[in-house]
Coordinates of N, CA, C and O in Angstrom, one line a residue:
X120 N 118.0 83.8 90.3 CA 119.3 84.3 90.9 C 120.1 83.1 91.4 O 119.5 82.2 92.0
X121 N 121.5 83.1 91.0 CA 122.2 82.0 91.1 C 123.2 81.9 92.8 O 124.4 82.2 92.9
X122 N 122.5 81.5 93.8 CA 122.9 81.6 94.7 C 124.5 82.1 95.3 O 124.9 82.8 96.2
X123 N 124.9 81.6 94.5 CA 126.6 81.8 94.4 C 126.9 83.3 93.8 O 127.7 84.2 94.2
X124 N 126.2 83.2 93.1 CA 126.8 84.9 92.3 C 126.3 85.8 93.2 O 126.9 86.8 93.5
X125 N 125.0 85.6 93.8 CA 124.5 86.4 94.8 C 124.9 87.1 96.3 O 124.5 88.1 96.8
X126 N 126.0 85.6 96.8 CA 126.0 85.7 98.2 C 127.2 86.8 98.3 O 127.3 86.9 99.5
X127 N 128.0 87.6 97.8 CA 128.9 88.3 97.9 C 128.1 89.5 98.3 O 128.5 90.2 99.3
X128 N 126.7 89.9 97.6 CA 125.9 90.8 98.1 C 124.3 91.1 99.0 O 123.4 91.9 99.1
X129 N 124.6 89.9 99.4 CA 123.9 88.8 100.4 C 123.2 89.9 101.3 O 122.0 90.3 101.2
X130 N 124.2 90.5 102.2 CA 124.3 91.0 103.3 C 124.0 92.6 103.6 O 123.6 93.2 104.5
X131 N 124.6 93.0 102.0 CA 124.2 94.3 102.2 C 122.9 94.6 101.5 O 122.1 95.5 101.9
X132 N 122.7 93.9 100.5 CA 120.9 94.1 100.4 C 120.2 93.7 101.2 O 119.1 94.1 101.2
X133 N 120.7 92.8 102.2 CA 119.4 92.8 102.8 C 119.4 93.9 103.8 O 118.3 94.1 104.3
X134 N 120.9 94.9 104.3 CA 120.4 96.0 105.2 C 119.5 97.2 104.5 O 118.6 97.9 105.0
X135 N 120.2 97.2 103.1 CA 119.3 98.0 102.6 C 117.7 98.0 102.3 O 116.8 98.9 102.2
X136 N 117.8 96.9 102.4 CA 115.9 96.6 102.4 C 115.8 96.6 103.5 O 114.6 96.3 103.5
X137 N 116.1 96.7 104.7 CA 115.4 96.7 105.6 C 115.7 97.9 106.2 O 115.4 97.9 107.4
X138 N 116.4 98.9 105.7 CA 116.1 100.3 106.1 C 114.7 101.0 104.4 O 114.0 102.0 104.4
X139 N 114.8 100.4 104.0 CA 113.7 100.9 103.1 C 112.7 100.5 103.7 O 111.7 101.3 103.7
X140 N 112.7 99.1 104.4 CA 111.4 99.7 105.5 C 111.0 100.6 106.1 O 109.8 101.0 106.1
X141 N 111.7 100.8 106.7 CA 111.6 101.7 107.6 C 111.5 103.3 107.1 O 111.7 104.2 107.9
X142 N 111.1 103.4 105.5 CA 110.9 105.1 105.4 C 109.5 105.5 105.2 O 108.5 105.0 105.8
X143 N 109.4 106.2 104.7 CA 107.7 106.7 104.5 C 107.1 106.1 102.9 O 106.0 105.8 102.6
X144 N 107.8 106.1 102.5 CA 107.9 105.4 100.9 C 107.3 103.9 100.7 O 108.0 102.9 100.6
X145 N 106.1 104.0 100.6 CA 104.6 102.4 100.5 C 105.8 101.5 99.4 O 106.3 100.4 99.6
X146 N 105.9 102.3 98.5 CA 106.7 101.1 97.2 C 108.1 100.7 97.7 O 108.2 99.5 97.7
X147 N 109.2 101.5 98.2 CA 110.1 100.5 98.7 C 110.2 99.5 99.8 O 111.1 98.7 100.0
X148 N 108.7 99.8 100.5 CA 108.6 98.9 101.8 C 107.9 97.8 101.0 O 108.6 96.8 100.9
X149 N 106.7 97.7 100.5 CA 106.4 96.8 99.2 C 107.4 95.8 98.6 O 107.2 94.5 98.7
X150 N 108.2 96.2 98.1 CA 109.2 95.6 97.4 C 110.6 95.1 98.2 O 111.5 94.4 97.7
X151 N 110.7 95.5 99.6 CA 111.4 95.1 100.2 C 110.6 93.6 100.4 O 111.2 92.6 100.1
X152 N 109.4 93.6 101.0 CA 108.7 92.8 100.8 C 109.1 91.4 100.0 O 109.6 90.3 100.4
X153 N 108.8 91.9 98.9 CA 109.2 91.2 97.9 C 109.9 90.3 97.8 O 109.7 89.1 97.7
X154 N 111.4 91.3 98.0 CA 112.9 90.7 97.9 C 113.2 89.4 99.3 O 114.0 88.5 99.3
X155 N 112.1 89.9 100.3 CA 112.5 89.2 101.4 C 112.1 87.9 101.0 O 113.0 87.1 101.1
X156 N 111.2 87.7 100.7 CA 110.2 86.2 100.3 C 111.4 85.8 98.9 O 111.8 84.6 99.0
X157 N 111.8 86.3 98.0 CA 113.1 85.6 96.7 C 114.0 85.5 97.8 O 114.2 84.3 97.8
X158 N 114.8 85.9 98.8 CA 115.9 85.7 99.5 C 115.4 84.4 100.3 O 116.0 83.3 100.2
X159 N 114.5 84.7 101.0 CA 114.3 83.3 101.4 C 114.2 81.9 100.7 O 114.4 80.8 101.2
X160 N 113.8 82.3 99.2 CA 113.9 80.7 98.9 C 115.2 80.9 98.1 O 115.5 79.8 97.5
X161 N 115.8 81.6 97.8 CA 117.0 81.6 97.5 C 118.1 80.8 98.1 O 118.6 79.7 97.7
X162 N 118.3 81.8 99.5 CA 118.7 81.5 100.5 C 118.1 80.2 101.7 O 118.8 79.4 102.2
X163 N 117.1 80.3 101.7 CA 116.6 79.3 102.8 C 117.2 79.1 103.6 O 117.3 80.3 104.0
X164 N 117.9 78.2 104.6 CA 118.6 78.2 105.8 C 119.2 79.5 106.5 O 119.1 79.8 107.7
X165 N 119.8 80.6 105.5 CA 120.9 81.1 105.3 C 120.2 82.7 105.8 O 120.7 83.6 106.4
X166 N 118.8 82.4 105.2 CA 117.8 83.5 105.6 C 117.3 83.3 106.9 O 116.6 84.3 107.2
X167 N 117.4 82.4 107.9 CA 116.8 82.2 109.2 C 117.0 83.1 110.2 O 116.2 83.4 111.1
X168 N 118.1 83.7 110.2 CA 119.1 84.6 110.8 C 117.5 86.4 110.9 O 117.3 87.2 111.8
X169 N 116.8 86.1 109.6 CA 116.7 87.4 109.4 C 115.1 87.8 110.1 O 114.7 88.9 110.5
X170 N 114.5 86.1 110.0 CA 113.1 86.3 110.6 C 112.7 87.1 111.2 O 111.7 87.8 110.9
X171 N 113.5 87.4 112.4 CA 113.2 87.7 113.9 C 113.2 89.2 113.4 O 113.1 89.9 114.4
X172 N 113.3 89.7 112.3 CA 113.1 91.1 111.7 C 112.0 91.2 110.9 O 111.0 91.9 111.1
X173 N 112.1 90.4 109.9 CA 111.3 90.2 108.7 C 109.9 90.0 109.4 O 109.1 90.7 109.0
X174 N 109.6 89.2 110.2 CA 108.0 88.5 110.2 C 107.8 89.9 110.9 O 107.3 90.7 110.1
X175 N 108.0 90.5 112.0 CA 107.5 91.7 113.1 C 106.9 92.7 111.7 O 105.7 92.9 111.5
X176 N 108.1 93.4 110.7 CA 108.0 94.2 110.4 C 106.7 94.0 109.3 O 105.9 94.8 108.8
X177 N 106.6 92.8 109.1 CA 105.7 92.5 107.7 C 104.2 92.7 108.5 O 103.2 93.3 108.1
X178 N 104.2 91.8 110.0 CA 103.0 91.7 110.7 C 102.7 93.3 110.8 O 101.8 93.6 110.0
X179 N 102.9 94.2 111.4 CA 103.0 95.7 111.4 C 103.0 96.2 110.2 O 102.5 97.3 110.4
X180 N 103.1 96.1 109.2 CA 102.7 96.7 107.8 C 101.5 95.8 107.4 O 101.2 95.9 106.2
X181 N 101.1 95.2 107.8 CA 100.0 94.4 107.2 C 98.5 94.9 108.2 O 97.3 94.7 107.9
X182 N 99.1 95.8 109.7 CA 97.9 96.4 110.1 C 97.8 97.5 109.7 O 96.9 98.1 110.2
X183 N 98.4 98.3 108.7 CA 98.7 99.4 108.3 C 97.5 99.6 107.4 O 97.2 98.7 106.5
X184 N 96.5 101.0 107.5 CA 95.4 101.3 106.4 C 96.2 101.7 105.5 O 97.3 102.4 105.7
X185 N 95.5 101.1 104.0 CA 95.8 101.9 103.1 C 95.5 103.5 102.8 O 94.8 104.1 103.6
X186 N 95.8 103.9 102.3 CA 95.3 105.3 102.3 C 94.3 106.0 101.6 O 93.8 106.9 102.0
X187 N 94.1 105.3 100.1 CA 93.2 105.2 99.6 C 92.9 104.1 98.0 O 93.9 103.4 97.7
X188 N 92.0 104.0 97.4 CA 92.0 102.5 96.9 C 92.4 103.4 95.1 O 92.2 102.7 94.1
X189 N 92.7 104.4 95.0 CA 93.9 104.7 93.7 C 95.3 104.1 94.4 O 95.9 103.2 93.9
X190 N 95.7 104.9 95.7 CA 96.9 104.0 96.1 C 97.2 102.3 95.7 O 98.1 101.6 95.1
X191 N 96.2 102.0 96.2 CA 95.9 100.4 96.2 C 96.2 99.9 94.5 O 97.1 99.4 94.0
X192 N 95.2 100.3 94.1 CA 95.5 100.3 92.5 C 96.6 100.2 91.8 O 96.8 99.3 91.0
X193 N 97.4 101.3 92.0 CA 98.9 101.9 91.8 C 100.2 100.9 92.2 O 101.2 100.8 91.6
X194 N 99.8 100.3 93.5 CA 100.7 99.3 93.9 C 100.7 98.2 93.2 O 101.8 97.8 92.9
X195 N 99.4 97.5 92.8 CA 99.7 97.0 92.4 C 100.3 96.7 91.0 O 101.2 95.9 90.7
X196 N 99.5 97.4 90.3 CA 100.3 97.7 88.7 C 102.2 97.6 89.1 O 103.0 96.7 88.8
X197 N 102.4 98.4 89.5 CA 103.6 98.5 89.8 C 104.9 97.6 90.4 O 106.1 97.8 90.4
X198 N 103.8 96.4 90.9 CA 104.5 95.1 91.5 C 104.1 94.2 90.6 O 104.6 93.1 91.0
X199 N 103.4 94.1 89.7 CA 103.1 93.4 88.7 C 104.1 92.9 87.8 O 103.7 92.1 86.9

C-alpha cells in the first residue's frame, strides 16, 4: 500500500476497524488485528496517535478463550 494513495482514507478505516472490534464477530476483530500491525508499518509515526487503543484492545482479546479448536482451525485458514 502506497502511503500516499492511502492517507485520504487513513482515518476512516481505522474507525472502522476499531469498531469491528468491538462486535461479537472473532473474524472482524482478527483482521482488524491485522490491518492495525500493515497501518503501523505503513504509517509508523503517523500510527502513534492510535496505540493507546490498539495495545489495550489487542491485550484483552489475547485473554480471551477460544471457544473451541474447529474455531481455532477456521481462523486460521481464513487469515492465511
Amino acid at each position: 500500500v502506497a502511503r500516499n494513495l492511502f492517507s485520504p482514507y487513513f482515518q476512516d478505516t481505522m474507525t472502522r476497524a476499531f469498531a469491528a472490534i468491538n462486535t461479537s464477530d472473532p473474524h472482524l476483530c482478527k483482521c482488524s488485528f491485522l490491518f492495525f500491525g500493515v497501518m503501523s508499518r505503513v504509517f509508523s509515526n503517523c500510527f502513534d496517535p492510535y496505540l493507546d487503543r490498539v495495545v489495550p484492545a489487542l491485550a484483552a482479546s489475547l485473554k480471551q478463550q477460544e471457544s473451541n479448536e474447529t474455531e481455532l482451525s477456521m481462523l486460521s485458514i481464513a487469515c492465511c
